[in-house]
C-alpha cells in the first residue's frame, strides 16, 4: 500500500509499506530531490508515521527518479533574507532545515543511495544506520562552494562514521566521493550496481525485520550509546546548528544566488563564471 504525504497538490514525499518495511521516497526528481521547506515538513511527518507504526520495523529512505537528494533547495535559500529567515531553537525542536536530521529514531533506517547525495542530501544519508550505495552515486559537501554550512548533522555524524582525518578531507575540500572510495572510507556499507540500491536496501530491511526485535534494538541502542549517549549527540547537533546558522545571512544566501544564476552547476568547482547549461 502506498500513500503520499502532502498539504499541497504536489506529492513531495511518497510512502509505501511493504510487509514490515516502511518506504520513504523524496519525490522532486526535476530538482534532483533537493529539499525545500515543504518537503522538509513532509519528511518529518513521514518519519513520525514510521516511528508510530508498531508494525513498521525498518525504514528505507530513497530518492525518486535516479537521485537520492541534492541537498537543500538553493533556489529557495536564494530568496530568503534576514527579515524572513526564521531560526528554530534546536533546544526546543527536532525540526531541522532538511527535516528529520535532528530526530533520533528507535528503529533502523537504511539509505538507498543513487545519483547525487550531496550537501544536505549527504547529511540525510548520514542519518541512516546503513547506506547501500550504487557504483555511480556521488556524495560530497558540495555546499562548500556556496558558503552554506552543514547544519543537519554532517559535522557530528561524519567524523564518527569515517574518522576525523577523512571527515576533514571531505568537509574542507567539498570534493566528490564516489562509490568505490565511499566503500573504502566506510561511508557506504555496501556497493551495488547502478539501479539496484533500492531493491537491495528493501531486501536488507526485510531481513533485519525478521530478527527478534527486542534483542536487536537493544544492541542498536547500546551501539549508539557507546559512540555518543543521547544527551551528547543532542548537544552536538544543537552546537552545530547554532554556530552554522550564523553563516546563512553572511554567506549562504549570496552563495545560493550565485548557484541560481548558473555558477557552479553540474558539480563545477570553478565559480568564476556561469556553467554552460
Coordinates of C-alpha atoms in Angstrom, one line a residue:
X1 CA 0.0 0.0 0.0
X2 CA 1.4 3.4 -1.0
X3 CA 0.4 6.9 0.0
X4 CA 1.5 10.4 -0.4
X5 CA 2.1 13.0 2.4
X6 CA 1.3 16.5 1.3
X7 CA -0.5 19.6 2.4
X8 CA -0.5 20.7 -1.2
X9 CA -1.4 19.2 -4.6
X10 CA 2.2 18.2 -5.1
X11 CA 3.3 14.9 -3.5
X12 CA 6.8 15.7 -2.4
X13 CA 7.2 12.7 -0.2
X14 CA 5.8 9.3 -1.1
X15 CA 5.5 6.4 1.4
X16 CA 4.8 2.8 0.9
X17 CA 4.6 -0.1 3.3
X18 CA 5.9 -3.5 2.1
X19 CA 5.4 -6.0 4.8
X20 CA 7.3 -4.6 7.8
X21 CA 9.4 -2.2 5.7
X22 CA 8.3 1.4 5.6
X23 CA 9.5 3.1 2.3
X24 CA 10.0 6.9 2.3
X25 CA 10.7 8.4 -1.1
X26 CA 11.7 12.0 -1.8
X27 CA 9.7 13.0 -4.9
X28 CA 11.2 16.1 -6.5
X29 CA 13.1 14.4 -9.4
X30 CA 13.1 17.6 -11.6
X31 CA 15.2 19.2 -8.8
X32 CA 17.3 16.2 -8.1
X33 CA 15.2 15.8 -5.0
X34 CA 16.5 18.9 -3.4
X35 CA 14.6 19.6 -0.2
X36 CA 12.6 22.8 0.2
X37 CA 10.8 23.8 3.4
X38 CA 7.6 22.0 2.4
X39 CA 9.5 18.8 1.5
X40 CA 11.3 19.0 4.9
X41 CA 7.9 19.2 6.7
X42 CA 6.6 16.2 4.8
X43 CA 9.8 14.2 5.5
X44 CA 9.3 14.9 9.2
X45 CA 5.7 13.7 9.0
X46 CA 6.7 10.5 7.2
X47 CA 9.3 9.6 9.8
X48 CA 6.9 10.3 12.6
X49 CA 4.5 7.9 10.9
X50 CA 7.3 5.3 10.7
X51 CA 8.1 5.7 14.4
X52 CA 4.4 5.5 15.5
X53 CA 3.7 2.4 13.4
X54 CA 4.5 -0.7 15.5
X55 CA 4.3 -3.0 12.5
X56 CA 6.9 -0.9 10.6
X57 CA 10.2 -2.3 11.8
X58 CA 12.7 -0.8 9.3
X59 CA 12.5 2.2 7.1
X60 CA 14.2 2.7 3.7
X61 CA 14.9 6.3 2.7
X62 CA 15.4 6.9 -1.1
X63 CA 15.0 9.4 -3.8
X64 CA 12.7 9.1 -6.8
X65 CA 14.0 9.4 -10.4
X66 CA 17.6 8.5 -10.1
X67 CA 19.0 10.8 -7.4
X68 CA 18.9 10.4 -3.6
X69 CA 19.0 14.1 -2.7
X70 CA 20.9 17.1 -3.9
X71 CA 20.7 18.9 -0.6
X72 CA 18.7 21.9 0.4
X73 CA 17.0 23.8 -2.4
X74 CA 19.3 26.7 -3.1
X75 CA 16.7 28.4 -5.1
X76 CA 14.5 28.6 -2.0
X77 CA 17.5 29.7 0.0
X78 CA 18.5 32.4 -2.5
X79 CA 15.1 34.0 -2.0
X80 CA 15.5 34.4 1.8
X81 CA 16.7 37.5 3.5
X82 CA 17.4 38.5 7.1
X83 CA 13.8 39.6 7.6
X84 CA 12.1 36.4 6.5
X85 CA 14.6 33.8 7.7
X86 CA 13.3 32.1 10.8
X87 CA 15.5 30.4 13.3
X88 CA 14.1 27.4 15.2
X89 CA 15.7 26.8 18.6
X90 CA 17.3 23.4 18.3
X91 CA 16.9 23.0 22.1
X92 CA 13.1 23.0 21.8
X93 CA 12.6 21.5 18.3
X94 CA 13.8 18.4 16.5
X95 CA 12.9 20.0 13.2
X96 CA 16.0 20.9 11.0
X97 CA 16.3 22.6 7.6
X98 CA 16.4 19.2 5.8
X99 CA 13.6 17.9 8.0
X100 CA 14.3 15.0 10.3
X101 CA 18.0 15.5 10.7
X102 CA 17.9 16.0 14.4
X103 CA 15.4 13.2 15.1
X104 CA 16.7 10.2 16.9
X105 CA 14.9 7.0 15.7
X106 CA 14.1 4.0 17.8
X107 CA 14.2 1.7 14.8
X108 CA 16.7 1.1 11.9
X109 CA 16.8 3.3 8.8
X110 CA 18.5 2.2 5.6
X111 CA 19.5 4.7 2.9
X112 CA 19.3 3.6 -0.8
X113 CA 21.9 6.0 -2.3
X114 CA 21.7 6.6 -6.1
X115 CA 22.8 9.5 -8.2
X116 CA 23.6 12.6 -6.1
X117 CA 23.6 12.5 -2.3
X118 CA 25.4 15.8 -1.7
X119 CA 25.4 18.7 0.8
X120 CA 22.2 18.3 2.9
X121 CA 21.4 15.1 0.9
X122 CA 24.6 13.6 2.2
X123 CA 23.6 14.6 5.7
X124 CA 20.3 12.8 5.2
X125 CA 22.3 9.7 4.2
X126 CA 24.4 10.0 7.3
X127 CA 21.2 10.0 9.4
X128 CA 20.6 6.4 8.2
X129 CA 22.0 3.4 10.1
X130 CA 23.2 1.8 6.9
X131 CA 23.8 3.1 3.4
X132 CA 23.5 0.9 0.2
X133 CA 25.3 2.9 -2.5
X134 CA 25.3 2.5 -6.2
X135 CA 28.6 2.4 -8.1
X136 CA 27.8 5.6 -10.0
X137 CA 26.5 7.5 -7.0
X138 CA 28.2 10.6 -5.7
X139 CA 28.5 12.1 -2.2
X140 CA 30.2 15.2 -1.2
X141 CA 29.9 18.5 0.7
X142 CA 29.1 20.4 -2.4
X143 CA 27.6 23.3 -0.4
X144 CA 31.2 24.2 0.4
X145 CA 31.3 26.1 -2.8
X146 CA 28.5 28.5 -1.9
X147 CA 29.1 29.2 1.8
X148 CA 26.3 27.0 3.0
X149 CA 27.1 25.3 6.3
X150 CA 26.5 21.7 7.4
X151 CA 23.7 22.2 10.0
X152 CA 21.9 18.9 9.5
X153 CA 24.3 16.7 11.4
X154 CA 27.1 16.5 8.9
X155 CA 29.8 17.7 11.3
X156 CA 28.6 15.5 14.1
X157 CA 27.9 12.2 12.3
X158 CA 30.6 12.1 9.6
X159 CA 33.6 12.0 11.9
X160 CA 32.0 9.2 13.9
X161 CA 31.4 7.2 10.7
X162 CA 34.7 7.6 8.9
X163 CA 37.2 9.2 11.4
X164 CA 38.4 12.8 11.9
X165 CA 41.0 12.9 9.1
X166 CA 38.8 11.6 6.4
X167 CA 35.9 13.7 7.6
X168 CA 38.1 16.8 7.4
X169 CA 39.1 15.9 3.9
X170 CA 35.5 15.9 2.7
X171 CA 34.4 18.8 4.8
X172 CA 37.2 21.2 4.0
X173 CA 37.6 20.4 0.3
X174 CA 34.0 19.7 -0.6
X175 CA 35.2 17.2 -3.2
X176 CA 33.0 14.4 -4.6
X177 CA 33.4 10.9 -3.3
X178 CA 32.2 8.1 -5.5
X179 CA 31.1 4.6 -4.8
X180 CA 34.4 2.7 -4.5
X181 CA 36.1 5.3 -2.3
X182 CA 33.0 5.7 -0.2
X183 CA 33.0 2.0 0.5
X184 CA 36.7 2.1 1.4
X185 CA 36.1 5.1 3.7
X186 CA 33.2 3.2 5.5
X187 CA 30.8 5.8 4.3
X188 CA 28.9 3.2 2.2
X189 CA 28.2 -0.2 3.8
X190 CA 27.5 -2.0 0.5
X191 CA 28.3 -1.1 -3.1
X192 CA 25.9 -2.3 -5.7
X193 CA 25.3 -1.8 -9.5
X194 CA 23.6 1.3 -10.7
X195 CA 19.8 1.0 -10.5
X196 CA 19.8 -1.7 -7.8
X197 CA 20.3 0.1 -4.5
X198 CA 16.6 0.4 -3.7
X199 CA 16.0 -3.3 -4.3
X200 CA 19.0 -4.3 -2.2
X201 CA 18.0 -1.9 0.6
X202 CA 14.5 -3.4 0.7
X203 CA 15.9 -6.9 0.8
X204 CA 18.2 -6.0 3.6
X205 CA 15.5 -4.2 5.6
X206 CA 13.2 -7.3 5.2
X207 CA 16.0 -9.5 6.5
X208 CA 16.6 -7.3 9.5
X209 CA 12.9 -7.2 10.2
X210 CA 12.8 -11.0 10.6
X211 CA 15.2 -11.0 13.6
X212 CA 14.0 -11.0 17.2
X213 CA 13.4 -7.3 17.5
X214 CA 13.8 -6.6 21.2
X215 CA 17.3 -8.0 21.2
X216 CA 18.3 -6.3 18.0
X217 CA 17.0 -2.9 19.1
X218 CA 18.7 -3.3 22.5
X219 CA 22.1 -3.9 20.8
X220 CA 21.4 -0.9 18.4
X221 CA 20.7 1.4 21.3
X222 CA 23.9 0.2 23.1
X223 CA 26.0 0.9 20.0
X224 CA 24.8 4.5 19.8
X225 CA 25.2 5.0 23.5
X226 CA 28.8 3.7 23.3
X227 CA 29.6 6.3 20.5
X228 CA 27.7 9.2 22.0
X229 CA 24.9 9.0 24.6
X230 CA 21.6 10.7 23.7
X231 CA 22.4 13.8 25.6
X232 CA 25.8 14.4 24.0
X233 CA 24.5 13.9 20.4
X234 CA 21.7 16.3 21.1
X235 CA 24.2 18.9 22.4
X236 CA 26.5 18.3 19.4
X237 CA 23.6 18.8 17.0
X238 CA 22.5 21.9 18.8
X239 CA 26.0 23.4 18.7
X240 CA 26.4 22.7 15.0
X241 CA 23.1 24.4 14.2
X242 CA 23.5 27.4 16.4
X243 CA 27.0 28.1 15.1
X244 CA 26.3 27.3 11.5
X245 CA 23.1 29.2 11.2
X246 CA 25.0 32.5 11.7
X247 CA 26.6 32.0 8.2
X248 CA 23.2 31.9 6.4
X249 CA 22.9 35.7 6.3
X250 CA 26.6 36.5 5.8
X251 CA 27.5 33.9 3.0
X252 CA 24.8 31.3 2.3
X253 CA 22.1 33.4 0.7
X254 CA 24.6 35.1 -1.6
X255 CA 26.1 31.8 -2.5
X256 CA 22.7 30.3 -3.3
X257 CA 22.0 33.3 -5.5
X258 CA 25.2 32.6 -7.4
X259 CA 24.0 29.0 -7.9
X260 CA 20.7 30.1 -9.3
X261 CA 22.5 32.4 -11.8
X262 CA 24.2 29.3 -13.2
X263 CA 27.5 29.4 -11.4
X264 CA 28.8 26.1 -10.2
X265 CA 26.1 23.9 -11.6
X266 CA 26.7 20.3 -12.5
X267 CA 29.3 20.0 -9.7
X268 CA 31.7 22.5 -11.1
X269 CA 34.2 23.9 -8.6
X270 CA 35.2 26.8 -10.9
X271 CA 33.0 29.6 -9.7
X272 CA 34.3 32.5 -11.7
X273 CA 31.7 32.3 -14.4
X274 CA 28.3 30.6 -15.1
X275 CA 28.4 27.0 -16.2
X276 CA 27.1 26.1 -19.6
X277 CA 23.6 24.6 -19.1

